[in-house]
Coordinates of C-alpha atoms and ligand atoms in Angstrom, one line a residue:
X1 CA -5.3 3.0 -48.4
X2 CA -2.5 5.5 -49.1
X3 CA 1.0 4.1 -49.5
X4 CA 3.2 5.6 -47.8
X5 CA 7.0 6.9 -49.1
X6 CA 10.5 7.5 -47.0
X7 CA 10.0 10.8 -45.6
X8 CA 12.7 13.1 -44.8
X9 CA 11.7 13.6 -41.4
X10 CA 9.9 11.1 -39.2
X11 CA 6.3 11.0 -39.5
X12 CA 3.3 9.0 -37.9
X13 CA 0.2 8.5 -40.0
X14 CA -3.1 6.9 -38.5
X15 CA -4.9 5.9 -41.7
X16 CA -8.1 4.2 -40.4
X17 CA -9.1 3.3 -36.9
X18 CA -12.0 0.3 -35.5
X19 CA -12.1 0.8 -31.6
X20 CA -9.5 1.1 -30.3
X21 CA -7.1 -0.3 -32.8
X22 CA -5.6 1.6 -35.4
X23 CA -3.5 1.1 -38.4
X24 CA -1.3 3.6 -40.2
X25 CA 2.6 4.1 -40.9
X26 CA 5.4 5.5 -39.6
X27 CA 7.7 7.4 -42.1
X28 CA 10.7 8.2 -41.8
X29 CA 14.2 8.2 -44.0
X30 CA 14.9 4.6 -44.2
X31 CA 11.7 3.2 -44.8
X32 CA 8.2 3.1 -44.1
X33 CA 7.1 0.9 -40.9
X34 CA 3.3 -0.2 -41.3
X35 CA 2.0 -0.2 -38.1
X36 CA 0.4 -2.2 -36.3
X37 CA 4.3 -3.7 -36.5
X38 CA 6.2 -6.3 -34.8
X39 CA 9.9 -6.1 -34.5
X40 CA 11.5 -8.7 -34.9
X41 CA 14.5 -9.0 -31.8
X42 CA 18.0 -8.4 -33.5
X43 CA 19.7 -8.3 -30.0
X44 CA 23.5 -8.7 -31.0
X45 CA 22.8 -7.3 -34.9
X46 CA 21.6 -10.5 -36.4
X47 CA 17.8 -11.3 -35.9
X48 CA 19.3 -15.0 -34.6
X49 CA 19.3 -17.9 -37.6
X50 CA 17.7 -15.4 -40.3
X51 CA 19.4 -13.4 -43.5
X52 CA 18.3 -10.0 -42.9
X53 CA 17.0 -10.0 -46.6
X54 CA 15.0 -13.1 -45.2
X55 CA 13.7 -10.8 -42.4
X56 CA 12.7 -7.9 -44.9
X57 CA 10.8 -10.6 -47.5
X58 CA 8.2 -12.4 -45.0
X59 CA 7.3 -8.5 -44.3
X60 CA 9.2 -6.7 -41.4
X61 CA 9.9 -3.2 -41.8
X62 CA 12.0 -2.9 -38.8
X63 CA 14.2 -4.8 -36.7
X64 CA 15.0 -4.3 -32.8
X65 CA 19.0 -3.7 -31.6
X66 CA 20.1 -3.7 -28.1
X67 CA 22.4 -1.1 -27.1
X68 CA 23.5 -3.0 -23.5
X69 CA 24.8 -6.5 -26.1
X70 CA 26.3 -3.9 -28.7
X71 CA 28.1 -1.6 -26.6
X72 CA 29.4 -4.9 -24.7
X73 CA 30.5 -6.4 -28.3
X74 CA 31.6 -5.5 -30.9
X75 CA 31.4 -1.5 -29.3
X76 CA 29.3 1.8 -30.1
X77 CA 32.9 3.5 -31.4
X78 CA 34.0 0.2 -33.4
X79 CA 30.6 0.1 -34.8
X80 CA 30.5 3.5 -35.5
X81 CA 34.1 3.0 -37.2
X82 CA 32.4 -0.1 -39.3
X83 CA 30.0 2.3 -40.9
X84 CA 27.1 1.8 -38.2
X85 CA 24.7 -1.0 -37.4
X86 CA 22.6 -0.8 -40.7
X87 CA 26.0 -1.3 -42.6
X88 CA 27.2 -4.4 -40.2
X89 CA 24.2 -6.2 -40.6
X90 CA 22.7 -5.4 -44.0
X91 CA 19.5 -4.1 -42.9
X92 CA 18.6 -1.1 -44.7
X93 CA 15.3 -0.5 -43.2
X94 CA 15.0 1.3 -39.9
X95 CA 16.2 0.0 -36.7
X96 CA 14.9 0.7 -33.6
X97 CA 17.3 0.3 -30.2
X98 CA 16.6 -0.2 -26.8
X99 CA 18.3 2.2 -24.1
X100 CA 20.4 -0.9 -22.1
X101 CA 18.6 -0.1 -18.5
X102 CA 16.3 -3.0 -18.6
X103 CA 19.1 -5.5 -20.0
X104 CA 21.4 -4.5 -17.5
X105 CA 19.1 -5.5 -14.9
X106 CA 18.3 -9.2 -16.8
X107 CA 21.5 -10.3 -17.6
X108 CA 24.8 -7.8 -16.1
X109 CA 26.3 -9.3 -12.8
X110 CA 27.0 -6.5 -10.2
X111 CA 25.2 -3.9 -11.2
X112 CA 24.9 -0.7 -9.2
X113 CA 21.9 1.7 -10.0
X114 CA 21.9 5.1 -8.7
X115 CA 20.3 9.1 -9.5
X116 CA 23.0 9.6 -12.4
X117 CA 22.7 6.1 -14.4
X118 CA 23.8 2.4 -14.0
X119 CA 27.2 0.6 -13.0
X120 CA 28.0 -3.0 -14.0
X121 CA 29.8 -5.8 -14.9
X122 CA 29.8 -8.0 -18.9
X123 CA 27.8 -10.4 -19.0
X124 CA 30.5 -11.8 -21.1
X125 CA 33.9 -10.9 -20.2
X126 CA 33.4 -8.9 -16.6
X127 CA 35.0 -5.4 -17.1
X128 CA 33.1 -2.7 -15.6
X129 CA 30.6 -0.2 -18.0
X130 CA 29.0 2.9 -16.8
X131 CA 25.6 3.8 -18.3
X132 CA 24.3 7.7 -17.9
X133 CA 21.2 8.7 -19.9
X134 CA 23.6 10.7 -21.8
X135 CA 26.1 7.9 -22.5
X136 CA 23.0 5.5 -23.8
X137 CA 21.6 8.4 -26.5
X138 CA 25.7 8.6 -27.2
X139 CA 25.6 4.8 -28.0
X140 CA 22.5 4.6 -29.6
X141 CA 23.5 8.2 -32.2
X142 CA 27.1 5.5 -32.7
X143 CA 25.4 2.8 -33.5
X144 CA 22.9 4.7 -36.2
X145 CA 19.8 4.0 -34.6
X146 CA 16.1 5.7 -36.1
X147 CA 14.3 5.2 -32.9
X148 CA 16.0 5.5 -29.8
X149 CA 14.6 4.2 -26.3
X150 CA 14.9 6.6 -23.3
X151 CA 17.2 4.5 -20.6
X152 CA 14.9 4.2 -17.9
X153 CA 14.7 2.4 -14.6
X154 CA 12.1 -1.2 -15.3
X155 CA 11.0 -2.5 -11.9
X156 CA 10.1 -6.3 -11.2
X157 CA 7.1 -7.0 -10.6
X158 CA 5.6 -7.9 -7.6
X159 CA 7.2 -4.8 -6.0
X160 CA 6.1 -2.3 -3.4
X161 CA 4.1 1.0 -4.3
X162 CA 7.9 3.1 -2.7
X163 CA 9.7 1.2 -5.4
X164 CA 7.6 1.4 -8.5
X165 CA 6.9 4.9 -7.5
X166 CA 10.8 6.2 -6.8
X167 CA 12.0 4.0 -10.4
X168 CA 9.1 5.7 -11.9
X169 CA 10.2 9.2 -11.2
X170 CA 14.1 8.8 -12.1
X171 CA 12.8 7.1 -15.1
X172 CA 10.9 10.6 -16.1
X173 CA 14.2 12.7 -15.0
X174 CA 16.2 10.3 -17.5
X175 CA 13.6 11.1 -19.7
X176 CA 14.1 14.4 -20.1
X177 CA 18.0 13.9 -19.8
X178 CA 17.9 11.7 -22.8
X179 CA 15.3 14.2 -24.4
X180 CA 18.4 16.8 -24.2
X181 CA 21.2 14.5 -25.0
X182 CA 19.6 13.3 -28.3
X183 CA 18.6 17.4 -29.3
X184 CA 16.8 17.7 -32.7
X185 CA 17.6 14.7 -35.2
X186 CA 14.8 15.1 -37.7
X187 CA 14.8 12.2 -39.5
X188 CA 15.1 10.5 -36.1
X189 CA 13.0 10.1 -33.0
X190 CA 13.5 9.5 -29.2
X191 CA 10.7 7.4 -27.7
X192 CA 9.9 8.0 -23.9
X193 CA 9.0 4.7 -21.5
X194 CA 5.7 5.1 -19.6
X195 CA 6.8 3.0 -16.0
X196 CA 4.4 2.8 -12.7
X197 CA 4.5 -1.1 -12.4
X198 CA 0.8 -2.1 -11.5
X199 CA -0.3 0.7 -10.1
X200 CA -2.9 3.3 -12.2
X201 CA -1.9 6.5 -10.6
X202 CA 1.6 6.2 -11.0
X203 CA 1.2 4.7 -14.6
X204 CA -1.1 7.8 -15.5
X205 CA 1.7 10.0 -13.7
X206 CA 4.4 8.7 -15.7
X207 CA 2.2 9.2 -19.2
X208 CA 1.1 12.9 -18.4
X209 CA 4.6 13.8 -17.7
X210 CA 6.4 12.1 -20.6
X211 CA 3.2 13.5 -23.1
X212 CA 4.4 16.9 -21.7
X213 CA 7.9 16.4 -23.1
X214 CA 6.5 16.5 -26.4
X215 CA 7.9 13.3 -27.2
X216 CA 8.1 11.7 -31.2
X217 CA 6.6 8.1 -29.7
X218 CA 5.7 6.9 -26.1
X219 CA 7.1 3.1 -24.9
X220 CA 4.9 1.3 -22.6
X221 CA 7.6 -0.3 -20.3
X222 CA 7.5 -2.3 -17.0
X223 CA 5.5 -4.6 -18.4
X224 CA 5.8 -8.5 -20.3
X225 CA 7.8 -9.3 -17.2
X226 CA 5.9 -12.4 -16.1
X227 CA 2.9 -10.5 -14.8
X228 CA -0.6 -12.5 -15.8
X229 CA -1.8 -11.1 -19.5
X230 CA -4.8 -9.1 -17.5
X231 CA -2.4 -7.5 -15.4
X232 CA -0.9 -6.3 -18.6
X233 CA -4.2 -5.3 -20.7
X234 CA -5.4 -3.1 -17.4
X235 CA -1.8 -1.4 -17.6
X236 CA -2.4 -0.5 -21.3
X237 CA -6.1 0.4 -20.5
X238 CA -5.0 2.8 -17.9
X239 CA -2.4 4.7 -19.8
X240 CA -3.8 4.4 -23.3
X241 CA -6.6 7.4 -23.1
X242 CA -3.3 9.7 -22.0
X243 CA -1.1 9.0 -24.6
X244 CA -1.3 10.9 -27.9
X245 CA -3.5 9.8 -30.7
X246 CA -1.3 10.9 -33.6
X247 CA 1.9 9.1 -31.9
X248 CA 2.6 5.7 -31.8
X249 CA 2.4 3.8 -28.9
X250 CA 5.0 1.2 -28.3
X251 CA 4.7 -2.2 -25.9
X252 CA 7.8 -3.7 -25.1
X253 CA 8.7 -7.2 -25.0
X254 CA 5.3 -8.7 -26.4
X255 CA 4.5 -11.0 -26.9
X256 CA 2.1 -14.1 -27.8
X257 CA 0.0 -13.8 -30.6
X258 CA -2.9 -13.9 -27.8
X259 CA -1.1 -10.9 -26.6
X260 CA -0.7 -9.1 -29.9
X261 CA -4.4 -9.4 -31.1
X262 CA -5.7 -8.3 -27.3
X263 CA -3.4 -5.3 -27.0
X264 CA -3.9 -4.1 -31.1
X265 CA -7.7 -4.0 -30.5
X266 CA -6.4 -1.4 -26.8
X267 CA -4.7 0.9 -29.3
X268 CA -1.2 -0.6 -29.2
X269 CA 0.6 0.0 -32.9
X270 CA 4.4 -1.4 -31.9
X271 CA 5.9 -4.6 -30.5
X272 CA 8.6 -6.5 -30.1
X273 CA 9.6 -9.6 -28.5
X274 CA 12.3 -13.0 -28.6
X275 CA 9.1 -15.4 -28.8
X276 CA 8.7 -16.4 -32.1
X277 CA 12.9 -16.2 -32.5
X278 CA 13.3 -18.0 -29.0
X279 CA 10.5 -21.0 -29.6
X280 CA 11.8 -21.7 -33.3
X281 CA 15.3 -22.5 -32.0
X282 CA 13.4 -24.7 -29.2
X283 CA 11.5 -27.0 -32.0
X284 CA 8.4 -24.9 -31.3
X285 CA 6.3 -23.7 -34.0
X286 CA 3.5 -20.8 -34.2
X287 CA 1.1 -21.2 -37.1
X288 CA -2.8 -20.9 -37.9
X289 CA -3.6 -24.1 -36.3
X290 CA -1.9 -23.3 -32.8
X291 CA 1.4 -23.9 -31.2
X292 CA 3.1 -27.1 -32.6
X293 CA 5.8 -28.6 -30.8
X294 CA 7.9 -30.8 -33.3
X295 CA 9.9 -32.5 -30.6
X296 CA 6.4 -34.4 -30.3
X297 CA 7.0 -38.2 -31.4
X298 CA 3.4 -37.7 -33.1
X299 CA 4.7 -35.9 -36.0
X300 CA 7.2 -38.4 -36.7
X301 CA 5.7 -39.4 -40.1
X302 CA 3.0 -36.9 -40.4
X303 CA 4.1 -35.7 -44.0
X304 CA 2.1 -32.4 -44.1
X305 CA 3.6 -29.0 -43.9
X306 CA 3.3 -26.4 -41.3
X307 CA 0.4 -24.4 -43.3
X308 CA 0.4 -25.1 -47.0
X309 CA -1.6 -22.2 -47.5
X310 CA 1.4 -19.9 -46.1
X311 CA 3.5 -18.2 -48.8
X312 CA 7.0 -19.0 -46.6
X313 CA 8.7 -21.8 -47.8
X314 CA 9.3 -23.3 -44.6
X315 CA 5.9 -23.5 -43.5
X316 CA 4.9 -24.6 -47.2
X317 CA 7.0 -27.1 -48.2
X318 CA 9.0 -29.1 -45.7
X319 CA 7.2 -32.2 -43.6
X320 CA 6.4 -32.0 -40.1
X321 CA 8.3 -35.3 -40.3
X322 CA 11.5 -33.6 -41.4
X323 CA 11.1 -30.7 -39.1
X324 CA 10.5 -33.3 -36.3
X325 CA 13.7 -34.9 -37.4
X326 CA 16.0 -31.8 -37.8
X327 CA 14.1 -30.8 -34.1
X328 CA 15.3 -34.6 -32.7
X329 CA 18.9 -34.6 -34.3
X330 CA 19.6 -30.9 -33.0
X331 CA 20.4 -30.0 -36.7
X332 CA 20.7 -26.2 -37.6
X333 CA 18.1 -26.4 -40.4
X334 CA 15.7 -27.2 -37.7
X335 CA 16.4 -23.6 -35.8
X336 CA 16.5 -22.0 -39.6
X337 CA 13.4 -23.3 -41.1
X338 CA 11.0 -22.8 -37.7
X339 CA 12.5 -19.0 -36.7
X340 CA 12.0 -18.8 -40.6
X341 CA 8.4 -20.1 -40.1
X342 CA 7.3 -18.3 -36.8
X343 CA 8.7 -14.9 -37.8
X344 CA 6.5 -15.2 -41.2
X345 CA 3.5 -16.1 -39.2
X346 CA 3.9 -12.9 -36.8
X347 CA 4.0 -10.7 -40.0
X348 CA 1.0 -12.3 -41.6
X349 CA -0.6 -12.0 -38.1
X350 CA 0.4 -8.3 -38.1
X351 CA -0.8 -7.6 -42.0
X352 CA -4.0 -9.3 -41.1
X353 CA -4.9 -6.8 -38.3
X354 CA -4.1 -4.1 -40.4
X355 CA -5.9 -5.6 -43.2
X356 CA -9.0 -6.0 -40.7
X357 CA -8.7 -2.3 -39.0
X358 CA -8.7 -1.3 -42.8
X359 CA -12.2 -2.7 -43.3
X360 CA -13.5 -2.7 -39.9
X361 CA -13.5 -6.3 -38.6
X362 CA -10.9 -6.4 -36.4
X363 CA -12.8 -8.3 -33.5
X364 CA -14.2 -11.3 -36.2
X365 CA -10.6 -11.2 -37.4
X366 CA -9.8 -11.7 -33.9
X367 CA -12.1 -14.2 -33.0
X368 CA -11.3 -16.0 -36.5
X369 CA -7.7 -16.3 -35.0
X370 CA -8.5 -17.6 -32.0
X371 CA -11.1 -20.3 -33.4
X372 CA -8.2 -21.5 -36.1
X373 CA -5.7 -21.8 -32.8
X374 CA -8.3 -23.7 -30.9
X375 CA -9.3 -25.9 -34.1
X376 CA -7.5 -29.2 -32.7
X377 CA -5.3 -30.8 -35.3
X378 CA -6.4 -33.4 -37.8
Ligands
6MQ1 C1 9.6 -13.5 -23.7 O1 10.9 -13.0 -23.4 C2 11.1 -12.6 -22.1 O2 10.1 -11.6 -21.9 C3 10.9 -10.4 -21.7 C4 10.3 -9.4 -22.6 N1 9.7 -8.4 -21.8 C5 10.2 -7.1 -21.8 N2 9.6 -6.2 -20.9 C6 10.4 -5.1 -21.1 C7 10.3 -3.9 -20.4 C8 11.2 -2.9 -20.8 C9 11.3 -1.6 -20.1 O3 10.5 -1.3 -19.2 N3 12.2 -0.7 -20.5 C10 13.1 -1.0 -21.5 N4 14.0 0.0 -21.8 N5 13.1 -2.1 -22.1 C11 12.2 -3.1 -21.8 C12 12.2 -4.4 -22.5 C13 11.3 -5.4 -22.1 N6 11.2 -6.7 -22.5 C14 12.3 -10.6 -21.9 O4 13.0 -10.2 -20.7 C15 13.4 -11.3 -19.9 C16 14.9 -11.3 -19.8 C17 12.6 -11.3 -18.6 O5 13.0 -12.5 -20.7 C18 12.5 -12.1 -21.9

């Protein structure tokens, strides 16, 4: 395979395809991101209970930052004045940022949506923000981002055809608002978000306009928002043969490793999502054999590891009798060891597709997966 080097401008490389799925790299100044990649969520710049170096050893080339908890605390300006996001945090690899809409809508109080951008209230202190497609490509150029997210309108899901269909169009005008705003940063790259809910037409709409922006990358949005998984794959069927073959394509907020395999093998090369961060911190651990939940009183004093065939020390060399302990006692180390242990086992997930696509066996490699998931523990 050819390795890939920083590039001065940003660059997307397909270097071998099986299907549907492809792997490849994107390049860009600060770093290389092999793709099929999963982000992992750095929401308030700190991927939660992990050293970013940690991060960057178990394999991530690139971390996820969320404009709407950044420009709440510590601020885009006051960032920008601290030497920028990659600075704060110590993550010299590339960052990617979403645009705020869709976290406005999750967590702000009294928020107030209209043809010019978003009103609302803190989550954490209650002053009032405004959000314009200009003022979200403003925070993300403060904050230092590589790739920035388009702000865009996410509708829930079940909603009616009217709805879906009016978000779907202001998300395309924001589109080419925040396509203006952020100008020509080449080193950089604006991703547009492909909206229409559930419904084809408006989904294949939404593409063909955003491909005729000319865009560096194209977001699937809208989606990951507790619709069932085959609601999700028929939505990434539907757009995926009017996106761009030599951009990447972009699905946010997933998901399971379930998700990951079944989207990869529809042409899906980016993700990210708070699972495998969330579920460490509840005692909940993803690994070859399956889900474990160490709160279960059955691994009291079952002294084997996680996976002694994993090259991350938590999943290596630590009991599942400890780890139930730590999970039990609420102790720190117990959030530490399994986010340390869940994020490793999304990148080896992620370097085994890529690995497979390589050689052409992605679907055994898939079914591989799945059988070791299914293999009931000893
Ligand atoms: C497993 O964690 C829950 O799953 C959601 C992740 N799902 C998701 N879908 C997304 C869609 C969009 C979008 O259309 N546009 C923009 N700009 N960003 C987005 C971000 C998204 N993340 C998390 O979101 C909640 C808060 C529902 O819980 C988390």
């Amino acid at each position: 395979m050819t390795d890939h080097h920083p590039t001065p401008d940003f660059r997307f490389r397909v270097d071998a395809t099986d299907g549907q799925a492809r792997t490849g790299a994107i390049t860009m100044p600060r770093g290389v991101v092999r793709t099929p990649a999963f982000m992992p969520v750095g929401t308030a710049a700190t991927v939660k209970a992990m050293y970013a170096d940690q991060v960057r050893e178990l394999g991530a080339d690139i971390v996820l930052g969320n404009t709407y908890h950044l420009m709440l605390r510590p601020g885009a300006e006051r960032m920008a004045r601290l030497g920028g996001l990659h600075h704060f945090m110590r993550w010299d690899g590339p960052i990617l940022t979403d645009s705020g809409g869709f976290q406005v809508m999750s967590l702000s109080a009294l928020r107030k949506l209209d043809a010019d951008g978003v009103t609302f209230r803190s989550h954490i202190d209650g002053t009032a923000h405004r959000m314009s497609p200009e003022r979200s490509i403003e925070i993300q150029g403060l904050l230092g981002s590589d790739i920035q997210m388009q702000l865009d309108e996410c509708v829930r899901l079940p909603a009616p055809p009217e709805a879906i269909e009016k978000a779907m169009r202001l998300s395309l005008r924001w589109a080419e608002r925040c396509r203006t705003a952020f100008g020509e940063q080449p080193g950089k790259a604006m991703f547009g978000i492909v909206q229409g809910g559930d419904v084809p037409d408006l989904r294949v709409a939404s593409a063909r306009a955003l491909v005729d922006l000319d865009l560096k990358g194209y977001a699937i949005g809208g989606l990951a928002v507790g619709e069932p998984q085959a609601v999700m794959l028929a939505m990434i069927e539907t757009v995926e043969p009017h996106l761009p073959a030599h951009k990447p394509r972009y699905l946010m907020g997933v998901g399971t490793p379930d998700d990951l395999l079944r989207s990869v093998e529809r042409g899906v090369d980016m993700f990210d999502c708070v699972m495998p961060t969330r579920a460490g911190r509840h005692g909940l651990a993803y690994t070859r054999h399956g889900r474990i939940n160490l709160r279960n009183a059955r691994h009291a004093e079952d002294t084997r590891p996680l996976d002694e065939a994993s090259a991350c020390p938590a999943a290596r060399d630590y009991s599942r009798a400890y780890l139930h302990h730590l999970v039990r006692s609420d102790e720190i180390l117990g959030m530490m060891l399994l986010t340390w242990n869940n994020l490793a086992y999304y990148q080896d997930l992620m370097a085994g597709m890529r690995a497979a696509i390589r050689e052409g066996r992605f679907l055994t490699f898939a079914a591989e997966t799945r059988a070791g998931w299914e293999r009931a523990e000893a």
